[in-house]
């Protein structure tokens, strides 16, 4: 069944449905956020960490990561940056204000997608998002502090000149709709942004492209909560019939650990 599914995906699905959007969501993958925070907690007390989100969209993912880490380790000194190709969504991220059930990315280069916050989820997000009088929600000041935002093209070979090496580099869900050659070029930019012994968080990209590039650069998969992270996002069902569908974990694959991981550590030893 795995072989049949992979044949269907590779020959009929992977080159269809290349639809780019600015969709993002707060607390989208709780096991992933929890694992990132656990890895950050291993740094010594009062450490200085650099975290960047490339393809940050309207900021929900980076804010969620910062909230989760700071809730666990308030002593860490974090400098965070978000970058996206669209001026409009970068400005939305900078404002950090969201309306329930309304996408904040209207006017971006791509489709806005779903809202960052569903109305039903508001009560569970009050520690992260402050309710305002007009019904909107604003990211709380202690989460937004020390975050900067910029417009940048992730496929530009000069991208690494804009960033210092990062301890955590988030590069999720924007390379999947790209043609393989462009996604590979982009991922090669991403690996250049990761500090020695730092972490690359990459998802929503063709698995063959990801596995080939990260093997070449010696990135080691982090297996902590691997299965929970892989299965957490309900929107990624539908494989092999949907391009963005999540391929089930197949441990008979020679490099299954790297293929089905989302978090990787740069190991230069």
Short mmCIF file of N, CA and C in Angstrom, two decimals, residues 124-264:
data_model
loop_
_atom_site.label_atom_id
_atom_site.label_comp_id
_atom_site.label_asym_id
_atom_site.label_seq_id
_atom_site.Cartn_x
_atom_site.Cartn_y
_atom_site.Cartn_z
N UNK A 124 -8.93 29.66 24.89
CA UNK A 124 -7.70 28.92 25.18
C UNK A 124 -6.45 29.72 24.86
N UNK A 125 -6.60 30.91 24.26
CA UNK A 125 -5.45 31.69 23.82
C UNK A 125 -5.28 33.00 24.61
N UNK A 126 -6.04 33.17 25.69
CA UNK A 126 -6.03 34.46 26.39
C UNK A 126 -4.69 34.76 27.05
N UNK A 127 -3.88 33.78 27.35
CA UNK A 127 -2.56 34.05 27.92
C UNK A 127 -1.59 34.57 26.87
N UNK A 128 -1.87 34.28 25.62
CA UNK A 128 -1.05 34.72 24.50
C UNK A 128 -1.60 35.97 23.84
N UNK A 129 -2.94 36.04 23.70
CA UNK A 129 -3.60 37.13 22.99
C UNK A 129 -4.50 37.91 23.94
N UNK A 130 -4.33 39.21 23.96
CA UNK A 130 -5.11 40.09 24.83
C UNK A 130 -6.36 40.58 24.11
N UNK A 131 -7.57 40.32 24.62
CA UNK A 131 -8.80 40.83 23.98
C UNK A 131 -8.89 42.34 24.07
N UNK A 132 -9.25 42.98 22.96
CA UNK A 132 -9.40 44.43 22.92
C UNK A 132 -10.88 44.80 22.81
N UNK A 133 -11.18 46.05 23.02
CA UNK A 133 -12.58 46.51 23.09
C UNK A 133 -13.32 46.33 21.77
N UNK A 134 -12.61 46.39 20.65
CA UNK A 134 -13.28 46.26 19.35
C UNK A 134 -13.47 44.81 18.91
N UNK A 135 -13.16 43.86 19.80
CA UNK A 135 -13.33 42.45 19.48
C UNK A 135 -12.10 41.80 18.90
N UNK A 136 -11.06 42.58 18.67
CA UNK A 136 -9.81 42.02 18.14
C UNK A 136 -8.97 41.45 19.27
N UNK A 137 -7.87 40.80 18.89
CA UNK A 137 -6.96 40.19 19.85
C UNK A 137 -5.54 40.65 19.53
N UNK A 138 -4.81 41.09 20.53
CA UNK A 138 -3.45 41.59 20.32
C UNK A 138 -2.45 40.71 21.07
N UNK A 139 -1.37 40.37 20.40
CA UNK A 139 -0.32 39.58 21.04
C UNK A 139 0.21 40.35 22.25
N UNK A 140 0.31 39.68 23.36
CA UNK A 140 0.70 40.35 24.60
C UNK A 140 2.15 40.87 24.51
N UNK A 141 2.38 41.96 25.19
CA UNK A 141 3.66 42.67 25.07
C UNK A 141 4.84 41.78 25.42
N UNK A 142 4.72 40.94 26.44
CA UNK A 142 5.86 40.13 26.86
C UNK A 142 6.23 39.07 25.82
N UNK A 143 5.31 38.78 24.90
CA UNK A 143 5.61 37.86 23.79
C UNK A 143 6.23 38.62 22.63
N UNK A 144 5.73 39.83 22.34
CA UNK A 144 6.18 40.58 21.16
C UNK A 144 7.51 41.28 21.34
N UNK A 145 7.95 41.47 22.58
CA UNK A 145 9.18 42.25 22.79
C UNK A 145 10.38 41.58 22.11
N UNK A 146 11.26 42.39 21.59
CA UNK A 146 12.50 41.93 20.94
C UNK A 146 12.25 41.15 19.65
N UNK A 147 11.10 41.41 18.99
CA UNK A 147 10.83 40.81 17.69
C UNK A 147 10.89 41.89 16.61
N UNK A 148 11.61 41.62 15.54
CA UNK A 148 11.64 42.53 14.40
C UNK A 148 11.14 41.79 13.16
N UNK A 149 10.63 42.56 12.20
CA UNK A 149 10.02 41.99 11.01
C UNK A 149 10.58 42.67 9.77
N UNK A 150 10.75 41.92 8.70
CA UNK A 150 11.27 42.49 7.47
C UNK A 150 10.71 41.77 6.25
N UNK A 151 10.72 42.46 5.13
CA UNK A 151 10.34 41.86 3.86
C UNK A 151 11.58 41.28 3.20
N UNK A 152 11.53 40.02 2.80
CA UNK A 152 12.67 39.37 2.17
C UNK A 152 12.19 38.19 1.34
N UNK A 153 12.95 37.84 0.32
CA UNK A 153 12.64 36.72 -0.57
C UNK A 153 13.49 35.52 -0.17
N UNK A 154 12.85 34.45 0.26
CA UNK A 154 13.58 33.27 0.74
C UNK A 154 14.36 32.58 -0.36
N UNK A 155 14.03 32.84 -1.63
CA UNK A 155 14.76 32.20 -2.73
C UNK A 155 15.98 33.01 -3.17
N UNK A 156 16.16 34.18 -2.60
CA UNK A 156 17.29 35.04 -2.96
C UNK A 156 18.57 34.50 -2.33
N UNK A 157 19.59 34.26 -3.13
CA UNK A 157 20.84 33.72 -2.62
C UNK A 157 21.54 34.66 -1.63
N UNK A 158 21.14 35.93 -1.62
CA UNK A 158 21.73 36.89 -0.69
C UNK A 158 21.00 36.91 0.66
N UNK A 159 19.98 36.07 0.81
CA UNK A 159 19.21 36.05 2.07
C UNK A 159 20.10 35.84 3.29
N UNK A 160 21.06 34.89 3.25
CA UNK A 160 21.89 34.68 4.45
C UNK A 160 22.69 35.91 4.88
N UNK A 161 22.86 36.88 3.99
CA UNK A 161 23.58 38.10 4.37
C UNK A 161 22.74 38.99 5.29
N UNK A 162 21.43 38.73 5.36
CA UNK A 162 20.53 39.56 6.16
C UNK A 162 20.41 39.08 7.61
N UNK A 163 20.89 37.87 7.88
CA UNK A 163 20.68 37.26 9.20
C UNK A 163 22.00 36.75 9.78
N UNK A 164 22.15 36.90 11.08
CA UNK A 164 23.20 36.17 11.78
C UNK A 164 22.78 34.71 11.89
N UNK A 165 23.71 33.80 12.12
CA UNK A 165 23.33 32.39 12.33
C UNK A 165 22.34 32.26 13.48
N UNK A 166 21.29 31.48 13.26
CA UNK A 166 20.18 31.37 14.20
C UNK A 166 20.24 30.06 15.00
N UNK A 167 19.86 30.14 16.27
CA UNK A 167 19.78 28.94 17.09
C UNK A 167 18.56 28.10 16.72
N UNK A 168 17.48 28.77 16.34
CA UNK A 168 16.28 28.08 15.84
C UNK A 168 15.84 28.80 14.57
N UNK A 169 15.73 28.06 13.49
CA UNK A 169 15.31 28.62 12.21
C UNK A 169 14.03 27.91 11.79
N UNK A 170 12.92 28.64 11.69
CA UNK A 170 11.63 28.09 11.29
C UNK A 170 11.44 28.35 9.81
N UNK A 171 11.15 27.29 9.05
CA UNK A 171 10.96 27.42 7.60
C UNK A 171 9.84 26.48 7.17
N UNK A 172 8.63 26.80 7.60
CA UNK A 172 7.52 25.86 7.45
C UNK A 172 6.47 26.29 6.42
N UNK A 173 6.04 25.31 5.63
CA UNK A 173 4.79 25.39 4.86
C UNK A 173 4.78 26.45 3.76
N UNK A 174 5.94 26.83 3.25
CA UNK A 174 5.93 27.73 2.10
C UNK A 174 6.72 27.19 0.91
N UNK A 175 7.52 26.14 1.12
CA UNK A 175 8.28 25.56 0.02
C UNK A 175 7.52 24.47 -0.72
N UNK A 176 6.46 23.94 -0.11
CA UNK A 176 5.70 22.85 -0.73
C UNK A 176 5.13 23.18 -2.09
N UNK A 177 4.54 24.36 -2.29
CA UNK A 177 3.97 24.68 -3.60
C UNK A 177 5.01 25.02 -4.67
N UNK A 178 6.27 25.12 -4.30
CA UNK A 178 7.31 25.48 -5.26
C UNK A 178 7.68 24.29 -6.15
N UNK A 179 8.14 24.59 -7.37
CA UNK A 179 8.77 23.55 -8.19
C UNK A 179 10.01 23.05 -7.47
N UNK A 180 10.41 21.81 -7.76
CA UNK A 180 11.49 21.18 -7.01
C UNK A 180 12.78 22.00 -7.03
N UNK A 181 13.16 22.52 -8.18
CA UNK A 181 14.43 23.24 -8.27
C UNK A 181 14.42 24.50 -7.42
N UNK A 182 13.26 25.16 -7.34
CA UNK A 182 13.16 26.37 -6.55
C UNK A 182 13.11 26.03 -5.06
N UNK A 183 12.38 24.97 -4.70
CA UNK A 183 12.33 24.54 -3.30
C UNK A 183 13.71 24.13 -2.81
N UNK A 184 14.47 23.45 -3.66
CA UNK A 184 15.82 23.04 -3.26
C UNK A 184 16.72 24.25 -3.07
N UNK A 185 16.64 25.21 -3.98
CA UNK A 185 17.41 26.44 -3.85
C UNK A 185 17.07 27.16 -2.56
N UNK A 186 15.79 27.20 -2.25
CA UNK A 186 15.32 27.86 -1.04
C UNK A 186 15.82 27.14 0.21
N UNK A 187 15.72 25.82 0.23
CA UNK A 187 16.16 25.06 1.40
C UNK A 187 17.66 25.21 1.61
N UNK A 188 18.42 25.29 0.53
CA UNK A 188 19.86 25.51 0.66
C UNK A 188 20.14 26.87 1.31
N UNK A 189 19.31 27.86 1.04
CA UNK A 189 19.43 29.13 1.75
C UNK A 189 19.13 28.95 3.23
N UNK A 190 18.11 28.14 3.54
CA UNK A 190 17.72 27.95 4.93
C UNK A 190 18.84 27.32 5.76
N UNK A 191 19.50 26.31 5.22
CA UNK A 191 20.53 25.63 6.01
C UNK A 191 21.71 26.56 6.30
N UNK A 192 21.91 27.55 5.47
CA UNK A 192 23.00 28.51 5.68
C UNK A 192 22.69 29.49 6.81
N UNK A 193 21.45 29.53 7.24
CA UNK A 193 21.04 30.45 8.31
C UNK A 193 21.13 29.83 9.70
N UNK A 194 21.42 28.54 9.77
CA UNK A 194 21.39 27.82 11.05
C UNK A 194 22.77 27.83 11.70
N UNK A 195 22.82 28.21 12.96
CA UNK A 195 24.09 28.25 13.70
C UNK A 195 24.60 26.84 13.96
N UNK A 196 25.86 26.74 14.28
CA UNK A 196 26.44 25.46 14.67
C UNK A 196 25.70 24.93 15.90
N UNK A 197 25.28 23.69 15.84
CA UNK A 197 24.48 23.04 16.89
C UNK A 197 23.09 23.66 17.02
N UNK A 198 22.69 24.47 16.04
CA UNK A 198 21.35 25.04 16.04
C UNK A 198 20.34 24.10 15.41
N UNK A 199 19.08 24.53 15.42
CA UNK A 199 17.98 23.68 14.96
C UNK A 199 17.27 24.30 13.76
N UNK A 200 16.98 23.46 12.80
CA UNK A 200 16.16 23.83 11.64
C UNK A 200 14.82 23.14 11.78
N UNK A 201 13.74 23.91 11.72
CA UNK A 201 12.39 23.36 11.78
C UNK A 201 11.78 23.57 10.39
N UNK A 202 11.60 22.48 9.66
CA UNK A 202 11.15 22.59 8.27
C UNK A 202 10.06 21.57 8.01
N UNK A 203 8.94 22.05 7.48
CA UNK A 203 7.78 21.20 7.21
C UNK A 203 7.09 21.75 5.96
N UNK A 204 6.18 20.95 5.39
CA UNK A 204 5.44 21.41 4.23
C UNK A 204 6.30 21.57 3.01
N UNK A 205 7.24 20.66 2.82
CA UNK A 205 8.12 20.65 1.66
C UNK A 205 8.15 19.24 1.11
N UNK A 206 8.41 19.08 -0.19
CA UNK A 206 8.49 17.75 -0.78
C UNK A 206 9.52 16.92 -0.01
N UNK A 207 9.15 15.70 0.38
CA UNK A 207 10.01 14.90 1.25
C UNK A 207 11.29 14.46 0.56
N UNK A 208 11.23 14.21 -0.75
CA UNK A 208 12.45 13.82 -1.46
C UNK A 208 13.45 14.96 -1.49
N UNK A 209 12.97 16.17 -1.75
CA UNK A 209 13.85 17.35 -1.76
C UNK A 209 14.45 17.56 -0.37
N UNK A 210 13.61 17.52 0.66
CA UNK A 210 14.09 17.74 2.02
C UNK A 210 15.14 16.71 2.41
N UNK A 211 14.86 15.45 2.17
CA UNK A 211 15.77 14.38 2.58
C UNK A 211 17.11 14.50 1.87
N UNK A 212 17.08 14.79 0.57
CA UNK A 212 18.32 14.89 -0.21
C UNK A 212 19.20 16.03 0.29
N UNK A 213 18.62 17.21 0.48
CA UNK A 213 19.41 18.37 0.87
C UNK A 213 19.93 18.25 2.29
N UNK A 214 19.09 17.82 3.22
CA UNK A 214 19.52 17.75 4.61
C UNK A 214 20.51 16.62 4.85
N UNK A 215 20.44 15.57 4.04
CA UNK A 215 21.46 14.53 4.10
C UNK A 215 22.81 15.08 3.65
N UNK A 216 22.79 15.82 2.56
CA UNK A 216 24.02 16.42 2.03
C UNK A 216 24.70 17.31 3.05
N UNK A 217 23.91 18.08 3.81
CA UNK A 217 24.49 19.03 4.76
C UNK A 217 24.66 18.45 6.16
N UNK A 218 24.34 17.19 6.34
CA UNK A 218 24.60 16.53 7.61
C UNK A 218 23.69 16.93 8.74
N UNK A 219 22.46 17.35 8.44
CA UNK A 219 21.52 17.68 9.50
C UNK A 219 20.96 16.40 10.11
N UNK A 220 20.98 16.34 11.42
CA UNK A 220 20.54 15.14 12.14
C UNK A 220 19.10 15.31 12.60
N UNK A 221 18.23 14.33 12.31
CA UNK A 221 16.83 14.46 12.73
C UNK A 221 16.68 14.35 14.24
N UNK A 222 15.80 15.18 14.79
CA UNK A 222 15.46 15.11 16.21
C UNK A 222 14.22 14.23 16.31
N UNK A 223 14.34 13.10 16.99
CA UNK A 223 13.26 12.11 17.01
C UNK A 223 12.31 12.27 18.19
N UNK A 224 12.57 13.23 19.05
CA UNK A 224 11.68 13.48 20.19
C UNK A 224 10.28 13.82 19.69
N UNK A 225 9.28 13.06 20.12
CA UNK A 225 7.87 13.29 19.75
C UNK A 225 7.65 13.28 18.23
N UNK A 226 8.49 12.56 17.51
CA UNK A 226 8.42 12.58 16.04
C UNK A 226 7.04 12.19 15.52
N UNK A 227 6.49 11.09 16.00
CA UNK A 227 5.21 10.62 15.49
C UNK A 227 4.08 11.58 15.85
N UNK A 228 4.08 12.11 17.09
CA UNK A 228 3.04 13.05 17.50
C UNK A 228 3.07 14.32 16.65
N UNK A 229 4.26 14.81 16.36
CA UNK A 229 4.41 16.01 15.52
C UNK A 229 3.90 15.72 14.12
N UNK A 230 4.29 14.58 13.57
CA UNK A 230 3.94 14.23 12.20
C UNK A 230 2.43 14.07 12.01
N UNK A 231 1.76 13.61 13.02
CA UNK A 231 0.33 13.31 12.90
C UNK A 231 -0.57 14.41 13.46
N UNK A 232 0.00 15.53 13.90
CA UNK A 232 -0.77 16.52 14.65
C UNK A 232 -1.69 17.37 13.79
N UNK A 233 -1.34 17.62 12.53
CA UNK A 233 -2.09 18.59 11.74
C UNK A 233 -3.15 17.93 10.88
N UNK A 234 -4.40 18.12 11.28
CA UNK A 234 -5.52 17.50 10.57
C UNK A 234 -5.71 18.02 9.17
N UNK A 235 -5.21 19.23 8.88
CA UNK A 235 -5.36 19.79 7.54
C UNK A 235 -4.48 19.08 6.51
N UNK A 236 -3.54 18.25 6.99
CA UNK A 236 -2.61 17.61 6.07
C UNK A 236 -2.98 16.16 5.80
N UNK A 237 -4.26 15.84 5.90
CA UNK A 237 -4.73 14.51 5.52
C UNK A 237 -4.98 14.50 4.01
N UNK A 238 -5.24 13.33 3.46
CA UNK A 238 -5.59 13.23 2.05
C UNK A 238 -4.50 12.67 1.16
N UNK A 239 -3.34 12.28 1.75
CA UNK A 239 -2.30 11.64 0.95
C UNK A 239 -2.80 10.28 0.48
N UNK A 240 -2.54 9.84 -0.76
CA UNK A 240 -1.66 10.45 -1.77
C UNK A 240 -2.40 11.32 -2.79
N UNK A 241 -3.67 11.64 -2.53
CA UNK A 241 -4.48 12.33 -3.53
C UNK A 241 -4.31 13.84 -3.50
N UNK A 242 -3.77 14.38 -2.41
CA UNK A 242 -3.57 15.82 -2.29
C UNK A 242 -2.08 16.12 -2.15
N UNK A 243 -1.60 17.13 -2.87
CA UNK A 243 -0.18 17.46 -2.84
C UNK A 243 0.29 17.76 -1.43
N UNK A 244 -0.54 18.46 -0.64
CA UNK A 244 -0.11 18.84 0.71
C UNK A 244 -0.45 17.76 1.74
N UNK A 245 -0.96 16.61 1.30
CA UNK A 245 -1.27 15.53 2.23
C UNK A 245 -0.01 14.96 2.88
N UNK A 246 -0.13 14.54 4.12
CA UNK A 246 1.01 14.03 4.89
C UNK A 246 1.22 12.55 4.59
N UNK A 247 2.36 12.22 4.02
CA UNK A 247 2.69 10.82 3.77
C UNK A 247 2.83 10.08 5.10
N UNK A 248 2.17 8.94 5.28
CA UNK A 248 2.30 8.21 6.55
C UNK A 248 3.74 7.75 6.77
N UNK A 249 4.14 7.65 8.03
CA UNK A 249 5.49 7.19 8.36
C UNK A 249 5.67 5.75 7.92
N UNK A 250 6.69 5.51 7.14
CA UNK A 250 7.03 4.17 6.64
C UNK A 250 8.44 3.84 7.10
N UNK A 251 8.56 3.07 8.16
CA UNK A 251 9.88 2.78 8.74
C UNK A 251 10.69 1.79 7.91
N UNK A 252 10.12 1.30 6.82
CA UNK A 252 10.92 0.47 5.91
C UNK A 252 11.76 1.32 4.97
N UNK A 253 11.48 2.63 4.93
CA UNK A 253 12.31 3.55 4.15
C UNK A 253 13.72 3.57 4.73
N UNK A 254 14.72 3.56 3.85
CA UNK A 254 16.11 3.50 4.31
C UNK A 254 16.45 4.69 5.22
N UNK A 255 15.92 5.87 4.92
CA UNK A 255 16.22 7.07 5.71
C UNK A 255 14.94 7.63 6.31
N UNK A 256 14.14 6.76 6.91
CA UNK A 256 12.84 7.16 7.42
C UNK A 256 12.95 8.23 8.51
N UNK A 257 13.98 8.17 9.34
CA UNK A 257 14.10 9.11 10.45
C UNK A 257 14.20 10.55 9.94
N UNK A 258 15.02 10.75 8.90
CA UNK A 258 15.17 12.09 8.34
C UNK A 258 13.96 12.47 7.50
N UNK A 259 13.42 11.51 6.76
CA UNK A 259 12.29 11.78 5.86
C UNK A 259 11.06 12.26 6.61
N UNK A 260 10.79 11.68 7.77
CA UNK A 260 9.56 11.97 8.49
C UNK A 260 9.78 12.82 9.74
N UNK A 261 10.87 13.55 9.79
CA UNK A 261 11.12 14.47 10.89
C UNK A 261 10.85 15.90 10.44
N UNK A 262 10.55 16.74 11.40
CA UNK A 262 10.30 18.16 11.15
C UNK A 262 11.41 19.01 11.78
N UNK A 263 12.02 18.52 12.86
CA UNK A 263 13.08 19.24 13.55
C UNK A 263 14.42 18.56 13.27
N UNK A 264 15.42 19.37 12.95
CA UNK A 264 16.75 18.85 12.64
C UNK A 264 17.80 19.68 13.36
#
